[in-house]
PDB file of N, CA and C in Angstrom:
ATOM      1  N   UNK G  15     -46.356 137.778 121.613  1.00 56.00           N
ATOM      2  CA  UNK G  15     -47.216 138.853 122.074  1.00 56.00           C
ATOM      3  C   UNK G  15     -46.523 140.208 121.870  1.00 56.00           C
ATOM      4  N   UNK G  16     -45.227 140.269 122.173  1.00 66.00           N
ATOM      5  CA  UNK G  16     -44.510 141.526 122.008  1.00 66.00           C
ATOM      6  C   UNK G  16     -44.466 141.924 120.530  1.00 66.00           C
ATOM      7  N   UNK G  17     -44.291 140.941 119.652  1.00 69.00           N
ATOM      8  CA  UNK G  17     -44.265 141.214 118.214  1.00 69.00           C
ATOM      9  C   UNK G  17     -45.583 141.850 117.767  1.00 69.00           C
ATOM     10  N   UNK G  18     -46.695 141.384 118.277  1.00 71.00           N
ATOM     11  CA  UNK G  18     -47.998 141.936 117.939  1.00 71.00           C
ATOM     12  C   UNK G  18     -48.088 143.401 118.364  1.00 71.00           C
ATOM     13  N   UNK G  19     -47.589 143.709 119.522  1.00 88.00           N
ATOM     14  CA  UNK G  19     -47.635 145.084 120.015  1.00 88.00           C
ATOM     15  C   UNK G  19     -46.830 146.021 119.117  1.00 88.00           C
ATOM     16  N   UNK G  20     -45.710 145.533 118.602  1.00 88.00           N
ATOM     17  CA  UNK G  20     -44.878 146.347 117.717  1.00 88.00           C
ATOM     18  C   UNK G  20     -45.649 146.656 116.434  1.00 88.00           C
ATOM     19  N   UNK G  21     -46.315 145.665 115.896  1.00 89.00           N
ATOM     20  CA  UNK G  21     -47.077 145.852 114.664  1.00 89.00           C
ATOM     21  C   UNK G  21     -48.246 146.799 114.903  1.00 89.00           C
ATOM     22  N   UNK G  22     -48.963 146.602 115.989  1.00 91.00           N
ATOM     23  CA  UNK G  22     -50.106 147.458 116.311  1.00 91.00           C
ATOM     24  C   UNK G  22     -49.643 148.892 116.509  1.00 91.00           C
ATOM     25  N   UNK G  23     -48.535 149.077 117.210  1.00 91.00           N
ATOM     26  CA  UNK G  23     -48.005 150.424 117.437  1.00 91.00           C
ATOM     27  C   UNK G  23     -47.598 151.072 116.112  1.00 91.00           C
ATOM     28  N   UNK G  24     -46.963 150.295 115.251  1.00 93.00           N
ATOM     29  CA  UNK G  24     -46.553 150.816 113.946  1.00 93.00           C
ATOM     30  C   UNK G  24     -47.766 151.292 113.147  1.00 93.00           C
ATOM     31  N   UNK G  25     -48.805 150.488 113.111  1.00 93.00           N
ATOM     32  CA  UNK G  25     -50.017 150.857 112.371  1.00 93.00           C
ATOM     33  C   UNK G  25     -50.651 152.103 112.973  1.00 93.00           C
ATOM     34  N   UNK G  26     -50.716 152.167 114.288  1.00 93.00           N
ATOM     35  CA  UNK G  26     -51.306 153.326 114.957  1.00 93.00           C
ATOM     36  C   UNK G  26     -50.511 154.594 114.640  1.00 93.00           C
ATOM     37  N   UNK G  27     -49.189 154.514 114.738  1.00 94.00           N
ATOM     38  CA  UNK G  27     -48.342 155.682 114.462  1.00 94.00           C
ATOM     39  C   UNK G  27     -48.428 156.097 112.993  1.00 94.00           C
ATOM     40  N   UNK G  28     -48.543 155.117 112.119  1.00 95.00           N
ATOM     41  CA  UNK G  28     -48.675 155.415 110.693  1.00 95.00           C
ATOM     42  C   UNK G  28     -49.958 156.177 110.417  1.00 95.00           C
ATOM     43  N   UNK G  29     -51.051 155.756 111.029  1.00 95.00           N
ATOM     44  CA  UNK G  29     -52.330 156.448 110.842  1.00 95.00           C
ATOM     45  C   UNK G  29     -52.259 157.886 111.365  1.00 95.00           C
ATOM     46  N   UNK G  30     -51.575 158.085 112.489  1.00 94.00           N
ATOM     47  CA  UNK G  30     -51.423 159.436 113.041  1.00 94.00           C
ATOM     48  C   UNK G  30     -50.635 160.309 112.065  1.00 94.00           C
ATOM     49  N   UNK G  31     -49.539 159.772 111.529  1.00 94.00           N
ATOM     50  CA  UNK G  31     -48.709 160.543 110.597  1.00 94.00           C
ATOM     51  C   UNK G  31     -49.469 160.858 109.310  1.00 94.00           C
ATOM     52  N   UNK G  32     -50.244 159.906 108.810  1.00 94.00           N
ATOM     53  CA  UNK G  32     -51.033 160.158 107.602  1.00 94.00           C
ATOM     54  C   UNK G  32     -52.075 161.244 107.835  1.00 94.00           C
ATOM     55  N   UNK G  33     -52.532 161.372 109.059  1.00 92.00           N
ATOM     56  CA  UNK G  33     -53.483 162.431 109.388  1.00 92.00           C
ATOM     57  C   UNK G  33     -52.854 163.814 109.350  1.00 92.00           C
ATOM     58  N   UNK G  34     -51.543 163.886 109.479  1.00 95.00           N
ATOM     59  CA  UNK G  34     -50.830 165.164 109.456  1.00 95.00           C
ATOM     60  C   UNK G  34     -50.486 165.624 108.035  1.00 95.00           C
ATOM     61  N   UNK G  35     -50.656 164.734 107.066  1.00 95.00           N
ATOM     62  CA  UNK G  35     -50.275 165.045 105.689  1.00 95.00           C
ATOM     63  C   UNK G  35     -51.236 166.068 105.096  1.00 95.00           C
ATOM     64  N   UNK G  36     -50.670 167.023 104.375  1.00 94.00           N
ATOM     65  CA  UNK G  36     -51.486 168.017 103.677  1.00 94.00           C
ATOM     66  C   UNK G  36     -51.743 167.486 102.263  1.00 94.00           C
ATOM     67  N   UNK G  37     -52.892 166.863 102.074  1.00 93.00           N
ATOM     68  CA  UNK G  37     -53.219 166.251 100.794  1.00 93.00           C
ATOM     69  C   UNK G  37     -53.688 167.316  99.807  1.00 93.00           C
ATOM     70  N   UNK G  38     -53.324 167.172  98.513  1.00 95.00           N
ATOM     71  CA  UNK G  38     -53.794 168.140  97.516  1.00 95.00           C
ATOM     72  C   UNK G  38     -55.285 167.950  97.253  1.00 95.00           C
ATOM     73  N   UNK G  39     -55.909 169.031  96.827  1.00 97.00           N
ATOM     74  CA  UNK G  39     -57.315 168.923  96.439  1.00 97.00           C
ATOM     75  C   UNK G  39     -57.395 168.171  95.112  1.00 97.00           C
ATOM     76  N   UNK G  40     -58.594 167.785  94.753  1.00 98.00           N
ATOM     77  CA  UNK G  40     -58.787 167.071  93.484  1.00 98.00           C
ATOM     78  C   UNK G  40     -58.314 167.935  92.308  1.00 98.00           C
ATOM     79  N   UNK G  41     -58.621 169.232  92.349  1.00 98.00           N
ATOM     80  CA  UNK G  41     -58.230 170.139  91.265  1.00 98.00           C
ATOM     81  C   UNK G  41     -56.712 170.300  91.205  1.00 98.00           C
ATOM     82  N   UNK G  42     -56.060 170.421  92.361  1.00 98.00           N
ATOM     83  CA  UNK G  42     -54.597 170.526  92.387  1.00 98.00           C
ATOM     84  C   UNK G  42     -53.959 169.266  91.816  1.00 98.00           C
ATOM     85  N   UNK G  43     -54.477 168.112  92.192  1.00 98.00           N
ATOM     86  CA  UNK G  43     -53.941 166.848  91.681  1.00 98.00           C
ATOM     87  C   UNK G  43     -54.120 166.761  90.167  1.00 98.00           C
ATOM     88  N   UNK G  44     -55.273 167.192  89.675  1.00 98.00           N
ATOM     89  CA  UNK G  44     -55.530 167.184  88.234  1.00 98.00           C
ATOM     90  C   UNK G  44     -54.577 168.130  87.508  1.00 98.00           C
ATOM     91  N   UNK G  45     -54.400 169.339  88.042  1.00 99.00           N
ATOM     92  CA  UNK G  45     -53.491 170.312  87.425  1.00 99.00           C
ATOM     93  C   UNK G  45     -52.060 169.792  87.391  1.00 99.00           C
ATOM     94  N   UNK G  46     -51.610 169.213  88.479  1.00 98.00           N
ATOM     95  CA  UNK G  46     -50.244 168.683  88.530  1.00 98.00           C
ATOM     96  C   UNK G  46     -50.075 167.498  87.584  1.00 98.00           C
ATOM     97  N   UNK G  47     -51.101 166.682  87.454  1.00 98.00           N
ATOM     98  CA  UNK G  47     -51.051 165.558  86.520  1.00 98.00           C
ATOM     99  C   UNK G  47     -50.915 166.056  85.089  1.00 98.00           C
ATOM    100  N   UNK G  48     -51.657 167.100  84.751  1.00 99.00           N
ATOM    101  CA  UNK G  48     -51.576 167.679  83.406  1.00 99.00           C
ATOM    102  C   UNK G  48     -50.178 168.240  83.154  1.00 99.00           C
ATOM    103  N   UNK G  49     -49.610 168.914  84.141  1.00 99.00           N
ATOM    104  CA  UNK G  49     -48.254 169.460  84.001  1.00 99.00           C
ATOM    105  C   UNK G  49     -47.257 168.333  83.754  1.00 99.00           C
ATOM    106  N   UNK G  50     -47.352 167.267  84.520  1.00 99.00           N
ATOM    107  CA  UNK G  50     -46.434 166.133  84.359  1.00 99.00           C
ATOM    108  C   UNK G  50     -46.576 165.524  82.965  1.00 99.00           C
ATOM    109  N   UNK G  51     -47.803 165.345  82.506  1.00 99.00           N
ATOM    110  CA  UNK G  51     -48.021 164.774  81.175  1.00 99.00           C
ATOM    111  C   UNK G  51     -47.462 165.674  80.075  1.00 99.00           C
ATOM    112  N   UNK G  52     -47.659 166.984  80.208  1.00 99.00           N
ATOM    113  CA  UNK G  52     -47.139 167.914  79.202  1.00 99.00           C
ATOM    114  C   UNK G  52     -45.612 167.937  79.180  1.00 99.00           C
ATOM    115  N   UNK G  53     -45.001 167.946  80.351  1.00 99.00           N
ATOM    116  CA  UNK G  53     -43.533 167.934  80.418  1.00 99.00           C
ATOM    117  C   UNK G  53     -42.998 166.625  79.844  1.00 99.00           C
ATOM    118  N   UNK G  54     -43.651 165.521  80.163  1.00 99.00           N
ATOM    119  CA  UNK G  54     -43.228 164.219  79.645  1.00 99.00           C
ATOM    120  C   UNK G  54     -43.339 164.176  78.125  1.00 99.00           C
ATOM    121  N   UNK G  55     -44.446 164.654  77.596  1.00 99.00           N
ATOM    122  CA  UNK G  55     -44.638 164.683  76.143  1.00 99.00           C
ATOM    123  C   UNK G  55     -43.609 165.586  75.471  1.00 99.00           C
ATOM    124  N   UNK G  56     -43.366 166.752  76.049  1.00 99.00           N
ATOM    125  CA  UNK G  56     -42.376 167.684  75.497  1.00 99.00           C
ATOM    126  C   UNK G  56     -40.988 167.055  75.470  1.00 99.00           C
ATOM    127  N   UNK G  57     -40.600 166.424  76.566  1.00 99.00           N
ATOM    128  CA  UNK G  57     -39.280 165.788  76.628  1.00 99.00           C
ATOM    129  C   UNK G  57     -39.182 164.616  75.654  1.00 99.00           C
ATOM    130  N   UNK G  58     -40.262 163.863  75.498  1.00 99.00           N
ATOM    131  CA  UNK G  58     -40.256 162.740  74.558  1.00 99.00           C
ATOM    132  C   UNK G  58     -40.059 163.238  73.128  1.00 99.00           C
ATOM    133  N   UNK G  59     -40.750 164.303  72.776  1.00 99.00           N
ATOM    134  CA  UNK G  59     -40.601 164.875  71.433  1.00 99.00           C
ATOM    135  C   UNK G  59     -39.188 165.419  71.246  1.00 99.00           C
ATOM    136  N   UNK G  60     -38.677 166.124  72.241  1.00 99.00           N
ATOM    137  CA  UNK G  60     -37.328 166.696  72.163  1.00 99.00           C
ATOM    138  C   UNK G  60     -36.273 165.602  72.021  1.00 99.00           C
ATOM    139  N   UNK G  61     -36.337 164.592  72.885  1.00 99.00           N
ATOM    140  CA  UNK G  61     -35.338 163.521  72.838  1.00 99.00           C
ATOM    141  C   UNK G  61     -35.481 162.675  71.577  1.00 99.00           C
ATOM    142  N   UNK G  62     -36.706 162.457  71.128  1.00 98.00           N
ATOM    143  CA  UNK G  62     -36.913 161.736  69.872  1.00 98.00           C
ATOM    144  C   UNK G  62     -36.334 162.495  68.692  1.00 98.00           C
ATOM    145  N   UNK G  63     -36.494 163.810  68.708  1.00 99.00           N
ATOM    146  CA  UNK G  63     -35.931 164.649  67.644  1.00 99.00           C
ATOM    147  C   UNK G  63     -34.412 164.601  67.660  1.00 99.00           C
ATOM    148  N   UNK G  64     -33.827 164.704  68.841  1.00 98.00           N
ATOM    149  CA  UNK G  64     -32.365 164.605  68.946  1.00 98.00           C
ATOM    150  C   UNK G  64     -31.872 163.257  68.434  1.00 98.00           C
ATOM    151  N   UNK G  65     -32.557 162.197  68.800  1.00 98.00           N
ATOM    152  CA  UNK G  65     -32.185 160.857  68.351  1.00 98.00           C
ATOM    153  C   UNK G  65     -32.230 160.781  66.827  1.00 98.00           C
ATOM    154  N   UNK G  66     -33.274 161.325  66.247  1.00 98.00           N
ATOM    155  CA  UNK G  66     -33.415 161.312  64.788  1.00 98.00           C
ATOM    156  C   UNK G  66     -32.278 162.090  64.120  1.00 98.00           C
ATOM    157  N   UNK G  67     -32.002 163.283  64.627  1.00 98.00           N
ATOM    158  CA  UNK G  67     -30.946 164.122  64.042  1.00 98.00           C
ATOM    159  C   UNK G  67     -29.589 163.435  64.148  1.00 98.00           C
ATOM    160  N   UNK G  68     -29.263 162.901  65.319  1.00 97.00           N
ATOM    161  CA  UNK G  68     -27.964 162.248  65.487  1.00 97.00           C
ATOM    162  C   UNK G  68     -27.873 160.965  64.667  1.00 97.00           C
ATOM    163  N   UNK G  69     -28.982 160.266  64.504  1.00 97.00           N
ATOM    164  CA  UNK G  69     -28.979 159.070  63.657  1.00 97.00           C
ATOM    165  C   UNK G  69     -28.681 159.446  62.215  1.00 97.00           C
ATOM    166  N   UNK G  70     -29.335 160.491  61.721  1.00 96.00           N
ATOM    167  CA  UNK G  70     -29.102 160.935  60.341  1.00 96.00           C
ATOM    168  C   UNK G  70     -27.666 161.440  60.162  1.00 96.00           C
ATOM    169  N   UNK G  71     -27.143 162.183  61.144  1.00 96.00           N
ATOM    170  CA  UNK G  71     -25.750 162.647  61.068  1.00 96.00           C
ATOM    171  C   UNK G  71     -24.782 161.470  61.045  1.00 96.00           C
ATOM    172  N   UNK G  72     -25.026 160.495  61.880  1.00 96.00           N
ATOM    173  CA  UNK G  72     -24.164 159.320  61.939  1.00 96.00           C
ATOM    174  C   UNK G  72     -24.209 158.567  60.609  1.00 96.00           C
ATOM    175  N   UNK G  73     -25.403 158.423  60.040  1.00 94.00           N
ATOM    176  CA  UNK G  73     -25.528 157.757  58.743  1.00 94.00           C
ATOM    177  C   UNK G  73     -24.789 158.540  57.662  1.00 94.00           C
ATOM    178  N   UNK G  74     -24.847 159.858  57.735  1.00 94.00           N
ATOM    179  CA  UNK G  74     -24.157 160.702  56.765  1.00 94.00           C
ATOM    180  C   UNK G  74     -22.640 160.532  56.887  1.00 94.00           C
ATOM    181  N   UNK G  75     -22.156 160.465  58.124  1.00 93.00           N
ATOM    182  CA  UNK G  75     -20.714 160.351  58.368  1.00 93.00           C
ATOM    183  C   UNK G  75     -20.186 158.999  57.908  1.00 93.00           C
ATOM    184  N   UNK G  76     -20.892 157.917  58.250  1.00 94.00           N
ATOM    185  CA  UNK G  76     -20.374 156.590  57.896  1.00 94.00           C
ATOM    186  C   UNK G  76     -20.833 156.143  56.508  1.00 94.00           C
ATOM    187  N   UNK G  77     -21.699 156.917  55.884  1.00 86.00           N
ATOM    188  CA  UNK G  77     -22.132 156.621  54.525  1.00 86.00           C
ATOM    189  C   UNK G  77     -23.077 155.445  54.414  1.00 86.00           C
ATOM    190  N   UNK G  78     -23.919 155.278  55.397  1.00 67.00           N
ATOM    191  CA  UNK G  78     -24.847 154.136  55.364  1.00 67.00           C
ATOM    192  C   UNK G  78     -26.008 154.401  54.446  1.00 67.00           C
TER     193      UNK G  78
END
């Protein structure tokens, strides 16, 4: 019985805390998602380019 009370209290407190959260609007969430995707794409292109350049340099050095 005591275990049940702990679980019920946890769920109740969790719901109260979730009510205090400042959730982003749909537009804010969309804008932030676009920013994350653009930064991810930019970093992927940058790191892929670095990988390509260093691979070619390494091949040039070892004569592959």
